[in-house]
Coordinates of C-alpha atoms in Angstrom, one line a residue:
Chain A
X294 CA -9.9 -11.5 -8.9
X295 CA -11.2 -8.7 -7.5
X296 CA -11.5 -5.3 -9.5
X297 CA -12.1 -2.1 -7.3
X298 CA -13.4 1.3 -9.7
X299 CA -12.9 4.7 -8.1
X300 CA -14.6 8.0 -9.0
X301 CA -14.1 10.7 -9.6
X302 CA -10.7 11.2 -10.5
X303 CA -10.7 14.5 -9.7
X304 CA -12.9 16.6 -7.1
X305 CA -12.6 20.4 -6.5
X306 CA -14.5 21.7 -3.6
X307 CA -14.6 25.0 -2.0
X308 CA -13.5 24.7 1.8
X309 CA -16.3 24.2 4.0
X310 CA -18.2 22.0 1.4
X311 CA -18.5 17.9 1.6
X312 CA -17.0 16.0 -0.7
X313 CA -18.1 12.4 -1.6
X314 CA -15.9 9.7 -3.1
X315 CA -17.3 6.7 -4.6
X316 CA -16.1 3.1 -4.9
X317 CA -17.2 -0.1 -6.5
X318 CA -16.2 -3.8 -6.0
X319 CA -16.6 -6.9 -8.1
X320 CA -16.0 -9.7 -5.5
X321 CA -18.7 -10.4 -3.2
X322 CA -16.5 -12.5 -1.2
X323 CA -14.9 -8.9 -0.2
X324 CA -15.5 -7.9 3.5
X325 CA -13.1 -5.2 4.0
X326 CA -12.9 -2.0 3.1
X327 CA -10.2 0.7 4.1
X328 CA -9.5 4.1 3.2
X329 CA -6.2 5.9 2.2
X330 CA -5.1 9.6 2.2
X331 CA -1.9 9.8 0.5
X332 CA 0.3 13.3 0.0
X333 CA 2.6 13.4 -2.7
X334 CA 6.0 11.2 -2.4
X335 CA 4.4 10.2 1.4
X336 CA 3.5 7.0 2.3
X337 CA -0.8 6.3 2.3
X338 CA -2.4 6.8 5.8
X339 CA -5.7 4.8 6.5
X340 CA -8.0 7.2 7.6
X341 CA -11.0 4.9 8.0
X342 CA -12.0 1.2 7.3
X343 CA -15.3 -0.8 7.5
X344 CA -16.1 -4.4 7.7
X345 CA -19.0 -5.9 5.7
X346 CA -21.1 -6.2 9.0
X347 CA -21.3 -2.4 9.3
X348 CA -23.2 -0.4 6.6
X349 CA -22.1 2.9 8.2
X350 CA -18.7 4.3 10.0
X351 CA -18.5 8.0 11.4
X352 CA -14.6 9.7 12.9
X353 CA -15.2 13.2 13.3
X354 CA -15.6 15.2 10.0
X355 CA -14.7 11.4 8.2
X356 CA -17.4 8.7 7.2
X357 CA -17.7 5.9 5.2
X358 CA -20.9 3.9 3.9
X359 CA -21.1 0.7 2.7
X360 CA -24.2 -1.1 0.5
X361 CA -22.8 -4.5 0.3
X362 CA -25.7 -5.7 -1.9
X363 CA -24.9 -3.3 -4.6
X364 CA -21.1 -4.0 -3.8
X365 CA -20.2 0.2 -3.5
X366 CA -19.0 2.2 -0.4
X367 CA -18.6 5.6 -0.3
X368 CA -16.3 8.2 1.8
X369 CA -17.9 11.4 2.7
X370 CA -15.5 14.4 4.2
X371 CA -17.6 17.2 5.9
X372 CA -16.2 20.9 6.1
X373 CA -13.4 20.4 3.9
X374 CA -10.3 22.3 5.1
X375 CA -7.3 23.2 2.7
X376 CA -5.0 20.4 4.4
X377 CA -7.8 17.6 3.4
X378 CA -6.2 18.0 0.0
X379 CA -4.4 15.1 -1.5
X380 CA -4.7 11.6 -3.1
X381 CA -7.5 9.5 -1.7
X382 CA -7.8 5.5 -2.6
X383 CA -10.5 3.1 -1.5
X384 CA -9.4 -0.4 -1.3
X385 CA -11.0 -4.2 -1.1
X386 CA -10.0 -7.5 0.6
X387 CA -11.5 -10.7 1.4
X388 CA -9.5 -9.8 4.9
X389 CA -7.6 -11.8 7.1
X390 CA -4.2 -11.6 7.8
X391 CA -2.3 -12.4 4.6
X392 CA -5.0 -11.6 2.2
X393 CA -4.2 -8.4 -0.3
X394 CA -5.5 -5.3 -0.5
X395 CA -6.5 -4.2 -3.9
X396 CA -7.0 -0.5 -4.6
X397 CA -8.8 1.9 -6.6
X398 CA -7.4 4.2 -9.3
X399 CA -7.4 7.0 -6.7
X400 CA -8.8 10.7 -6.6
X401 CA -7.3 14.0 -6.4
X402 CA -9.4 16.0 -3.7
X403 CA -8.3 19.8 -4.1
X404 CA -10.0 22.1 -1.4
X405 CA -9.8 25.7 -2.6
X406 CA -9.9 28.6 0.6
Chain B
X11 CA -0.6 2.1 14.6
X12 CA 2.2 0.1 13.8
X13 CA 5.3 1.1 12.6
X14 CA 7.1 -0.1 9.1
X15 CA 10.1 1.2 7.9
X16 CA 11.7 1.2 4.5
X17 CA 14.9 2.1 3.5
X18 CA 16.4 3.9 1.3
X19 CA 14.0 6.5 0.6
X20 CA 15.5 7.4 -2.6
X21 CA 17.8 5.6 -5.1
X22 CA 19.5 6.5 -8.2
X23 CA 21.2 4.2 -10.3
X24 CA 22.6 3.4 -13.5
X25 CA 20.9 1.0 -16.1
X26 CA 22.0 -2.5 -15.6
X27 CA 22.7 -2.2 -11.7
X28 CA 20.8 -4.1 -8.8
X29 CA 19.1 -2.0 -6.3
X30 CA 17.9 -3.4 -3.0
X31 CA 15.3 -2.0 -0.9
X32 CA 14.2 -3.2 2.7
X33 CA 11.2 -3.2 4.5
X34 CA 11.3 -3.8 8.3
X35 CA 8.3 -4.0 10.7
X36 CA 9.9 -2.2 14.2
X37 CA 7.6 -3.4 16.8
X38 CA 5.6 -6.0 15.9
X39 CA 6.4 -9.4 13.6
X40 CA 5.0 -9.9 10.0
X41 CA 5.0 -13.3 8.3
X42 CA 3.3 -11.5 5.6
X43 CA 4.6 -8.6 3.9
X44 CA 3.2 -6.9 0.4
X45 CA 5.3 -4.9 -2.0
X46 CA 3.6 -2.0 -3.9
X47 CA 4.6 -0.1 -6.8
X48 CA 3.2 3.1 -7.6
X49 CA 3.8 5.3 -11.0
X50 CA 3.2 8.7 -11.2
X51 CA -0.2 9.8 -10.8
X52 CA -1.1 6.2 -10.5
X53 CA -2.6 3.8 -7.9
X54 CA -0.9 1.1 -6.0
X55 CA -0.5 -1.9 -7.5
X56 CA 0.6 -5.0 -5.8
X57 CA 3.8 -6.8 -6.7
X58 CA 4.5 -9.7 -4.8
X59 CA 3.4 -11.3 -1.1
X60 CA 6.3 -12.0 0.8
X61 CA 6.0 -14.8 3.1
X62 CA 8.6 -15.3 5.8
X63 CA 10.5 -18.5 5.4
X64 CA 9.3 -19.7 2.0
X65 CA 8.9 -18.3 -1.4
X66 CA 7.0 -15.1 -2.3
X67 CA 3.9 -15.2 -4.4
X68 CA 4.1 -12.9 -7.6
X69 CA 1.2 -10.9 -8.9
X70 CA 0.2 -12.0 -12.9
X71 CA 3.0 -10.0 -15.3
X72 CA 5.2 -9.6 -12.6
X73 CA 8.5 -11.0 -13.6
X74 CA 9.8 -13.6 -10.2
X75 CA 13.4 -13.7 -11.8
X76 CA 13.8 -9.6 -11.9
X77 CA 11.8 -8.5 -8.5
X78 CA 13.7 -11.2 -5.9
X79 CA 12.2 -11.1 -2.8
X80 CA 13.4 -12.4 0.3
X81 CA 11.8 -12.7 4.0
X82 CA 14.2 -14.0 6.0
X83 CA 12.8 -13.2 9.2
X84 CA 9.8 -12.2 11.0
X85 CA 10.8 -8.5 10.9
X86 CA 12.4 -8.0 7.3
X87 CA 11.5 -8.5 3.8
X88 CA 13.9 -7.2 1.0
X89 CA 13.3 -6.4 -2.7
X90 CA 15.9 -6.2 -5.0
X91 CA 15.4 -4.8 -8.4
X92 CA 18.0 -6.4 -10.5
X93 CA 19.3 -5.4 -14.0
X94 CA 17.4 -2.2 -13.1
X95 CA 16.0 -0.5 -16.5
X96 CA 14.6 3.2 -17.2
X97 CA 11.3 1.4 -17.1
X98 CA 12.0 0.2 -13.9
X99 CA 11.6 3.7 -12.6
X100 CA 8.7 3.8 -9.6
X101 CA 8.0 4.1 -6.1
X102 CA 8.1 0.6 -4.5
X103 CA 6.2 0.6 -1.2
X104 CA 6.3 -2.0 1.4
X105 CA 3.3 -2.9 4.0
X106 CA 2.4 -5.1 6.7
X107 CA -0.3 -6.1 9.1
X108 CA 0.6 -5.7 13.1
X109 CA -2.2 -8.7 14.4
X110 CA -2.7 -6.4 17.1
X111 CA -4.3 -4.1 14.7
X112 CA -6.4 -6.9 12.8
X113 CA -6.8 -6.5 9.3
X114 CA -5.7 -2.9 8.9
X115 CA -2.6 -2.3 6.4
X116 CA 0.3 -0.3 7.6
X117 CA 2.8 1.1 5.0
X118 CA 6.4 1.9 4.9
X119 CA 7.7 5.3 3.7
X120 CA 8.4 4.2 0.1
X121 CA 11.2 4.2 -2.4
X122 CA 12.0 6.6 -5.2
X123 CA 13.6 4.3 -7.6
X124 CA 15.2 6.6 -10.4
X125 CA 17.4 4.3 -13.2
X126 CA 19.5 6.5 -15.6

């Protein structure tokens, strides 16, 4: 089955700096890659996603890049703010309504002001 | 996005009792829902896929007789933790896809289960 690895486990950045979180996946059939942000005790919130037919997607300060050949994808947050502090999870799926999402281990992002 | 409602948000129970958690899709129909479990400072681990009108599909290592799933309608799935023990204490969270939003998976607010 699919295995998703995520690095780093923790990341501290200064406010205004950029943050990059990287994930690799094992199943070449995976074609949908979302990123979630989770605050303590809260539900995961989808922040951006990408499909395998696209190499990059951007939404304001957040961008995701995908290298399908190398089977890795990354989350980029620019101009970080204290409210970006949370746990971020990457995930992978073979797509489709009933197909499960497999999550990475998560990255604790701390933005220091 | 789609709204997934989950109740209760927090449960404290004695060891040996059963606890039922409800997951509802509020503004869409969901023939499939997913139940995850999350231990402190860990990732979301899929427990089972709930299928409306049929048996749930459990992930390897998840006891189907302990974690009973019922998906009796297109908007409601329930997870019952039977004979709960302290090691079952965890954050349980359901999720579903709204066909109007493609592959995006939306999560309920989660249930923090504490077994004494």
